[in-house]
């Protein structure tokens, strides 16, 4: 897919929040904690749960880039929060706080055997980003991705994506497109960093007037491809792979999963992508490591007594069975957290979905995202049903289908359900 012929010109550096650069919202300051690859240790999750309880509103929000957010932070608590995050290893390079945006394939090794060790590559890339002082100037929206070979993360159109291939090479995808750039697995991290540095060589990127490789016009993108092709260890083939197929509607796995190596994992739906501190503590007790997914769920990649933990986590309010009503249901902050919102979208979403199982059989299925205004914060990548507050009800829209306006209540629930089941 070609880059935009008319690149957007930004007004200046993006205002993406971080752990040090907090965003003022109607309910207090919002802190976004980068979790490269969605990877967290037990100790880190425990620290975050305590911070949410002591310094925030008692919740941890999952984002579409597999990061975590705390809301309701008081101005005089920001320093304490930064200190706790730093001690837990969640702020390894303060200057690079907002640059550590790395998607990882969350089900690698859980439902399939990956072509490489995704978590190890994510950690190596994170370390390499933090070691390059100039990469601190990347916008908070610049995104790296480490795929497992199936293409789901490069389909999210990261600025720089690493896709291990069946031929043993790694494809370097830029803005979600394969340009035929190939390297060895041992060189992939170095080449990804080189791609970001070539992007930053454009003075507009440093000035904040372009934020992402996807902002570039086709000719500008072609210059980056040509420069990267001359990087040591990179070769270019004319046989570029086609764009990945748009994500098909489907149901993410939930429940106890049997890993290829015989151990067990547990995938959990999180109501509206929002964990309570108590739920986070319980997750931290269940397994030594946790992965946040871009669809705002949680995967415990390896644990013992998976059925027992599934039972306990279900009692704590998390979705642990196929058909969980919370599968694929997300919402922006809405009222009262966001002053722009026309409705308490979380409450309306909960009332609509809480008791309605998600269809798990054949046929279509669309994720649904509730939003309080046209900004559409946190809208997932790919086809999605948007439920937009209008002030006198909701507008329900899905790709390729007529938009309908419905009042809240039973008619809304029926409209949303119909739209999800019949994409
Ligand atoms: S979509 Fe609108 S209402 Fe929702 S969080 Fe963003 S700005 Fe606020």
Coordinates of C-alpha atoms and ligand atoms in Angstrom, one line a residue:
X1 CA 0.0 0.0 0.0
X2 CA 1.6 3.3 -1.0
X3 CA 2.3 6.0 1.6
X4 CA 0.1 9.0 1.7
X5 CA 0.6 11.3 -1.3
X6 CA -0.2 14.3 0.9
X7 CA 1.6 13.8 4.1
X8 CA 0.1 15.4 7.2
X9 CA 2.0 18.4 8.5
X10 CA 2.0 18.4 12.2
X11 CA 1.9 21.5 14.4
X12 CA 4.8 20.4 16.5
X13 CA 5.9 17.6 18.9
X14 CA 3.1 15.2 19.7
X15 CA 1.4 15.4 23.1
X16 CA 1.4 11.7 23.7
X17 CA 1.5 11.1 27.4
X18 CA 4.3 9.1 29.1
X19 CA 5.4 8.1 32.6
X20 CA 7.1 11.5 33.0
X21 CA 5.1 13.7 30.7
X22 CA 1.6 13.3 32.2
X23 CA -1.5 14.4 30.4
X24 CA -4.0 16.6 32.2
X25 CA -7.5 15.1 32.0
X26 CA -10.8 15.9 33.7
X27 CA -10.1 13.3 36.4
X28 CA -6.5 14.3 37.1
X29 CA -3.2 13.5 35.4
X30 CA -2.9 10.5 33.1
X31 CA 0.3 8.5 33.0
X32 CA 1.1 6.0 30.2
X33 CA 3.7 3.4 31.1
X34 CA 5.4 1.8 28.2
X35 CA 5.5 -2.0 28.4
X36 CA 7.6 -3.1 25.3
X37 CA 6.1 -6.2 23.7
X38 CA 3.3 -6.0 26.4
X39 CA 5.8 -7.9 28.6
X40 CA 5.6 -7.5 32.4
X41 CA 7.1 -9.4 35.3
X42 CA 5.3 -10.2 38.5
X43 CA 7.2 -7.5 40.3
X44 CA 6.4 -4.9 37.8
X45 CA 2.7 -5.7 37.8
X46 CA 2.7 -5.6 41.6
X47 CA 4.3 -2.2 41.5
X48 CA 1.8 -0.9 39.0
X49 CA -1.1 -2.3 41.0
X50 CA 0.2 -0.5 44.1
X51 CA 0.7 2.7 42.2
X52 CA -2.8 2.6 40.9
X53 CA -4.2 2.0 44.3
X54 CA -2.0 4.6 46.1
X55 CA -1.5 7.3 43.5
X56 CA -4.3 6.8 40.9
X57 CA -7.9 5.9 40.6
X58 CA -7.4 2.2 41.5
X59 CA -7.3 0.9 38.0
X60 CA -4.8 0.1 35.2
X61 CA -6.0 0.7 31.7
X62 CA -4.8 -1.5 28.8
X63 CA -4.0 0.3 25.6
X64 CA -4.2 -0.8 21.9
X65 CA -0.3 -0.7 21.9
X66 CA -0.2 -3.1 24.8
X67 CA 0.9 -0.4 27.3
X68 CA -0.7 0.5 30.7
X69 CA -2.2 3.8 31.9
X70 CA -3.0 5.2 35.3
X71 CA -5.6 7.9 35.7
X72 CA -6.4 10.3 38.4
X73 CA -2.8 11.0 39.4
X74 CA -2.4 14.1 41.5
X75 CA 0.2 16.6 40.4
X76 CA 2.2 16.2 43.6
X77 CA 2.3 12.4 43.1
X78 CA 4.0 12.4 39.7
X79 CA 7.5 12.3 41.2
X80 CA 6.6 9.5 43.5
X81 CA 5.1 7.5 40.6
X82 CA 8.3 8.1 38.5
X83 CA 10.4 6.8 41.4
X84 CA 8.4 3.7 41.8
X85 CA 8.4 2.9 38.1
X86 CA 12.1 3.5 37.9
X87 CA 12.8 1.1 40.8
X88 CA 10.7 -1.6 39.1
X89 CA 12.6 -1.3 35.8
X90 CA 9.7 0.4 34.0
X91 CA 11.7 3.5 33.3
X92 CA 15.1 2.3 32.2
X93 CA 16.0 5.4 30.2
X94 CA 14.0 8.4 31.3
X95 CA 14.8 10.4 28.1
X96 CA 13.5 7.6 26.0
X97 CA 10.3 7.1 28.0
X98 CA 7.9 7.8 25.2
X99 CA 10.0 6.2 22.4
X100 CA 9.8 2.7 23.8
X101 CA 6.7 1.7 21.7
X102 CA 7.2 -1.9 20.6
X103 CA 4.4 -4.3 19.7
X104 CA 5.2 -8.0 20.2
X105 CA 3.2 -11.0 19.1
X106 CA 1.5 -11.9 22.4
X107 CA 0.6 -15.5 21.5
X108 CA 4.0 -16.4 20.3
X109 CA 4.9 -19.8 21.8
X110 CA 1.4 -20.0 23.4
X111 CA -0.8 -21.1 20.5
X112 CA 2.0 -21.7 18.0
X113 CA 5.8 -22.3 17.7
X114 CA 7.3 -18.9 16.6
X115 CA 10.1 -18.5 14.1
X116 CA 12.2 -16.8 16.7
X117 CA 12.1 -15.8 20.4
X118 CA 9.8 -12.8 20.2
X119 CA 10.3 -11.7 23.8
X120 CA 14.1 -11.8 23.5
X121 CA 14.0 -9.7 20.3
X122 CA 11.7 -7.2 22.0
X123 CA 14.0 -6.8 24.9
X124 CA 17.0 -6.5 22.7
X125 CA 15.3 -3.9 20.6
X126 CA 14.2 -1.9 23.7
X127 CA 17.8 -2.0 25.0
X128 CA 19.1 -0.8 21.6
X129 CA 16.6 2.0 21.4
X130 CA 17.4 3.3 24.9
X131 CA 21.2 3.1 24.0
X132 CA 20.8 5.6 21.1
X133 CA 20.5 9.2 22.4
X134 CA 19.1 10.5 19.2
X135 CA 16.2 8.0 19.3
X136 CA 14.9 9.9 22.3
X137 CA 13.6 12.4 19.7
X138 CA 11.2 9.9 18.2
X139 CA 7.6 11.0 18.6
X140 CA 5.5 9.1 21.2
X141 CA 3.5 7.7 18.3
X142 CA 6.4 6.0 16.4
X143 CA 5.9 2.3 16.6
X144 CA 8.2 -0.7 16.3
X145 CA 6.9 -4.3 16.0
X146 CA 8.4 -7.7 16.5
X147 CA 6.3 -10.3 14.7
X148 CA 6.3 -14.1 15.2
X149 CA 6.0 -14.9 11.5
X150 CA 2.2 -14.8 11.1
X151 CA 2.0 -11.1 10.2
X152 CA -0.5 -9.8 12.8
X153 CA 1.8 -7.1 14.2
X154 CA 3.0 -5.8 10.9
X155 CA -0.7 -5.7 9.9
X156 CA -1.0 -3.0 12.6
X157 CA 1.1 -0.8 10.3
X158 CA 4.0 -0.1 12.6
X159 CA 6.7 2.3 11.4
X160 CA 9.3 -0.4 11.6
X161 CA 8.3 -4.1 11.7
X162 CA 10.5 -7.2 12.0
X163 CA 8.9 -10.2 10.4
X164 CA 10.8 -13.6 10.6
X165 CA 10.4 -15.5 7.4
X166 CA 10.2 -19.2 6.5
X167 CA 13.5 -18.8 4.5
X168 CA 15.3 -17.9 7.7
X169 CA 15.7 -14.2 6.9
X170 CA 13.9 -11.3 8.5
X171 CA 11.8 -8.9 6.5
X172 CA 12.1 -5.2 7.5
X173 CA 8.7 -3.7 6.9
X174 CA 8.2 0.1 6.9
X175 CA 4.8 1.7 7.6
X176 CA 3.2 -1.8 7.3
X177 CA 4.6 -2.5 3.8
X178 CA 7.2 -5.0 2.7
X179 CA 9.7 -3.2 0.4
X180 CA 11.8 -6.3 -0.1
X181 CA 14.4 -5.4 2.6
X182 CA 15.9 -8.5 4.2
X183 CA 18.5 -9.1 7.0
X184 CA 19.7 -11.9 9.2
X185 CA 17.9 -12.5 12.6
X186 CA 21.1 -11.5 14.4
X187 CA 21.1 -8.1 12.6
X188 CA 17.4 -7.4 12.8
X189 CA 17.5 -5.2 15.9
X190 CA 20.5 -3.1 14.6
X191 CA 18.7 -2.6 11.3
X192 CA 15.4 -1.6 13.0
X193 CA 17.4 1.1 14.9
X194 CA 19.1 2.2 11.7
X195 CA 15.6 2.6 10.0
X196 CA 14.5 4.9 12.9
X197 CA 17.7 6.9 12.7
X198 CA 17.3 7.4 8.9
X199 CA 13.8 8.7 9.5
X200 CA 15.1 11.1 12.1
X201 CA 17.6 12.4 9.7
X202 CA 14.7 14.3 8.2
X203 CA 14.7 17.6 10.1
X204 CA 10.9 17.7 10.1
X205 CA 10.9 14.6 12.3
X206 CA 13.2 16.1 14.8
X207 CA 11.1 19.3 14.8
X208 CA 8.0 17.3 15.4
X209 CA 6.4 18.2 12.1
X210 CA 6.2 14.6 11.0
X211 CA 5.6 11.9 13.6
X212 CA 5.7 8.6 11.7
X213 CA 7.1 7.0 8.6
X214 CA 3.5 6.5 7.5
X215 CA 3.2 10.3 7.4
X216 CA 5.7 10.5 4.5
X217 CA 4.9 10.9 0.9
X218 CA 5.7 7.9 -1.4
X219 CA 8.9 9.6 -2.7
X220 CA 10.1 10.4 0.8
X221 CA 9.5 6.8 1.9
X222 CA 11.3 5.5 -1.2
X223 CA 14.4 7.5 0.0
X224 CA 14.3 5.8 3.4
X225 CA 14.0 2.4 1.7
X226 CA 17.0 3.2 -0.5
X227 CA 19.1 4.4 2.4
X228 CA 18.2 1.4 4.5
X229 CA 19.1 -0.9 1.6
X230 CA 22.7 0.3 1.8
X231 CA 23.0 -0.4 5.5
X232 CA 25.5 -3.2 6.2
X233 CA 23.7 -6.6 6.5
X234 CA 20.7 -5.5 4.5
X235 CA 19.9 -6.7 1.0
X236 CA 16.9 -5.9 -1.1
X237 CA 14.9 -8.3 -3.2
X238 CA 12.4 -7.4 -5.9
X239 CA 10.1 -10.2 -4.6
X240 CA 8.4 -8.2 -1.8
X241 CA 5.6 -9.8 0.0
X242 CA 2.1 -8.5 -0.5
X243 CA 0.4 -6.5 2.2
X244 CA -1.1 -8.7 4.9
X245 CA -4.7 -9.4 4.5
X246 CA -6.9 -7.1 6.6
X247 CA -7.5 -8.6 9.9
X248 CA -10.5 -10.9 9.6
X249 CA -13.2 -10.7 12.2
X250 CA -12.6 -13.4 14.7
X251 CA -12.6 -14.3 18.3
X252 CA -9.3 -14.1 20.2
X253 CA -8.5 -17.1 22.3
X254 CA -9.7 -17.1 25.9
X255 CA -9.3 -19.7 28.6
X256 CA -6.7 -22.4 29.3
X257 CA -4.5 -23.0 26.3
X258 CA -2.2 -26.0 25.7
X259 CA 1.2 -24.7 24.6
X260 CA 3.2 -26.5 21.8
X261 CA 5.7 -27.5 24.5
X262 CA 3.0 -29.2 26.6
X263 CA 2.8 -26.6 29.3
X264 CA -0.3 -24.5 29.9
X265 CA -1.1 -20.8 29.3
X266 CA -4.2 -18.8 30.2
X267 CA -5.7 -16.0 28.1
X268 CA -8.1 -13.6 29.8
X269 CA -10.6 -11.0 28.6
X270 CA -10.5 -7.8 30.6
X271 CA -13.8 -5.9 31.0
X272 CA -13.4 -2.8 28.9
X273 CA -9.7 -3.2 29.0
X274 CA -9.5 -2.0 32.6
X275 CA -8.0 -4.0 35.5
X276 CA -8.6 -3.2 39.1
X277 CA -5.6 -3.1 41.4
X278 CA -6.9 -6.3 43.0
X279 CA -7.2 -8.1 39.7
X280 CA -3.7 -7.0 38.8
X281 CA -2.4 -8.4 42.2
X282 CA -4.1 -11.7 41.5
X283 CA -2.6 -11.9 38.0
X284 CA 0.8 -11.2 39.5
X285 CA 0.3 -14.1 41.9
X286 CA -0.7 -16.5 39.2
X287 CA 2.3 -16.5 37.0
X288 CA 5.8 -15.0 36.8
X289 CA 5.2 -13.2 33.6
X290 CA 2.3 -11.6 31.9
X291 CA 1.7 -10.3 28.4
X292 CA -0.7 -7.5 27.5
X293 CA -2.3 -7.9 24.1
X294 CA -3.1 -5.1 21.5
X295 CA -6.8 -6.2 21.8
X296 CA -6.6 -5.2 25.5
X297 CA -6.6 -8.7 27.0
X298 CA -4.0 -10.5 29.1
X299 CA -2.1 -13.7 28.5
X300 CA -0.3 -15.6 31.2
X301 CA 2.1 -17.5 28.9
X302 CA 3.1 -20.2 31.3
X303 CA 1.6 -21.2 34.7
X304 CA 0.9 -24.2 36.8
X305 CA -2.6 -25.2 37.9
X306 CA -4.1 -23.2 35.0
X307 CA -7.7 -24.5 35.6
X308 CA -7.5 -23.4 39.3
X309 CA -6.2 -20.0 38.4
X310 CA -8.8 -19.6 35.7
X311 CA -11.5 -20.3 38.4
X312 CA -10.0 -17.7 40.8
X313 CA -9.6 -15.1 38.1
X314 CA -13.1 -15.6 36.9
X315 CA -14.4 -15.1 40.4
X316 CA -12.4 -11.8 40.4
X317 CA -14.3 -10.6 37.4
X318 CA -12.0 -11.5 34.4
X319 CA -13.2 -13.3 31.4
X320 CA -11.8 -16.8 31.4
X321 CA -14.0 -18.8 29.0
X322 CA -14.8 -18.7 25.3
X323 CA -17.9 -16.6 24.9
X324 CA -17.0 -14.0 27.6
X325 CA -19.1 -11.0 26.9
X326 CA -16.0 -8.8 27.3
X327 CA -14.2 -10.3 24.3
X328 CA -13.4 -7.5 21.8
X329 CA -15.3 -4.8 23.7
X330 CA -13.3 -1.6 24.4
X331 CA -14.1 2.0 25.2
X332 CA -12.4 5.3 25.5
X333 CA -12.3 7.1 28.9
X334 CA -15.6 8.9 28.4
X335 CA -17.3 10.8 31.2
X336 CA -16.3 11.7 33.8
X337 CA -12.6 11.2 32.9
X338 CA -12.7 13.1 29.7
X339 CA -14.2 16.6 29.4
X340 CA -14.9 16.1 25.6
X341 CA -17.1 13.1 26.1
X342 CA -20.8 13.3 25.5
X343 CA -21.6 10.3 27.6
X344 CA -20.4 7.8 30.2
X345 CA -19.5 5.4 27.4
X346 CA -18.1 2.8 29.8
X347 CA -21.3 2.6 31.8
X348 CA -23.3 2.3 28.6
X349 CA -21.0 -0.3 27.1
X350 CA -21.1 -2.3 30.3
X351 CA -24.9 -2.2 30.3
X352 CA -25.0 -3.3 26.7
X353 CA -22.4 -6.1 26.9
X354 CA -22.2 -7.4 30.4
X355 CA -24.7 -10.2 30.1
X356 CA -24.5 -11.0 26.4
X357 CA -22.1 -13.7 25.4
X358 CA -19.9 -13.1 22.5
X359 CA -20.7 -15.4 19.6
X360 CA -17.9 -18.0 19.3
X361 CA -19.2 -20.2 16.5
X362 CA -18.7 -19.7 12.7
X363 CA -19.7 -16.5 11.0
X364 CA -18.6 -13.0 11.5
X365 CA -17.5 -11.1 14.5
X366 CA -16.4 -7.5 14.9
X367 CA -14.5 -5.9 17.8
X368 CA -16.5 -3.0 19.1
X369 CA -15.1 0.3 20.4
X370 CA -17.2 2.8 22.3
X371 CA -16.2 6.5 22.0
X372 CA -17.4 9.7 23.6
X373 CA -16.5 12.0 20.6
X374 CA -15.2 11.9 17.1
X375 CA -11.6 11.8 18.2
X376 CA -12.0 8.0 18.6
X377 CA -9.1 7.6 21.1
X378 CA -7.8 4.1 21.4
X379 CA -9.7 2.7 18.3
X380 CA -8.2 -0.7 17.6
X381 CA -6.4 -1.3 14.3
X382 CA -8.3 -3.1 11.6
X383 CA -12.1 -3.5 11.0
X384 CA -14.0 -2.4 14.1
X385 CA -17.6 -1.4 15.0
X386 CA -17.6 2.2 16.3
X387 CA -20.3 3.2 18.7
X388 CA -20.1 7.0 19.0
X389 CA -21.9 9.1 21.6
X390 CA -23.8 11.9 19.8
X391 CA -25.4 13.6 22.8
X392 CA -28.9 12.1 22.1
X393 CA -27.9 8.5 21.7
X394 CA -25.3 6.7 19.7
X395 CA -24.2 6.4 16.2
X396 CA -23.3 2.8 15.2
X397 CA -21.0 2.3 12.2
X398 CA -19.0 -0.5 10.7
X399 CA -16.9 -0.7 7.5
X400 CA -18.9 -1.0 4.4
X401 CA -22.3 -0.7 6.1
X402 CA -24.8 2.1 6.5
X403 CA -24.4 4.1 9.7
X404 CA -27.4 4.1 12.0
X405 CA -28.3 6.4 14.8
X406 CA -30.1 4.7 17.8
X407 CA -31.1 5.9 21.2
X408 CA -29.6 4.3 24.3
X409 CA -31.3 1.2 25.8
X410 CA -32.7 -1.9 24.2
X411 CA -32.6 -0.6 20.7
X412 CA -28.9 0.2 21.1
X413 CA -28.1 -3.2 22.4
X414 CA -29.9 -4.9 19.6
X415 CA -28.2 -2.6 17.0
X416 CA -24.7 -3.3 18.3
X417 CA -25.3 -7.0 18.6
X418 CA -26.7 -7.2 15.0
X419 CA -23.8 -5.2 13.7
X420 CA -21.2 -7.4 15.4
X421 CA -22.7 -10.7 14.3
X422 CA -23.3 -9.8 10.7
X423 CA -20.3 -7.9 9.4
Ligands
LIG1 S1 -12.6 9.7 22.1 FE1 -13.2 11.8 22.8 S2 -14.4 11.4 24.7 FE2 -13.1 9.6 24.3 S3 -11.3 9.9 25.5 FE3 -10.9 10.6 23.4 S4 -11.3 12.8 23.4 FE4 -12.2 11.9 25.3

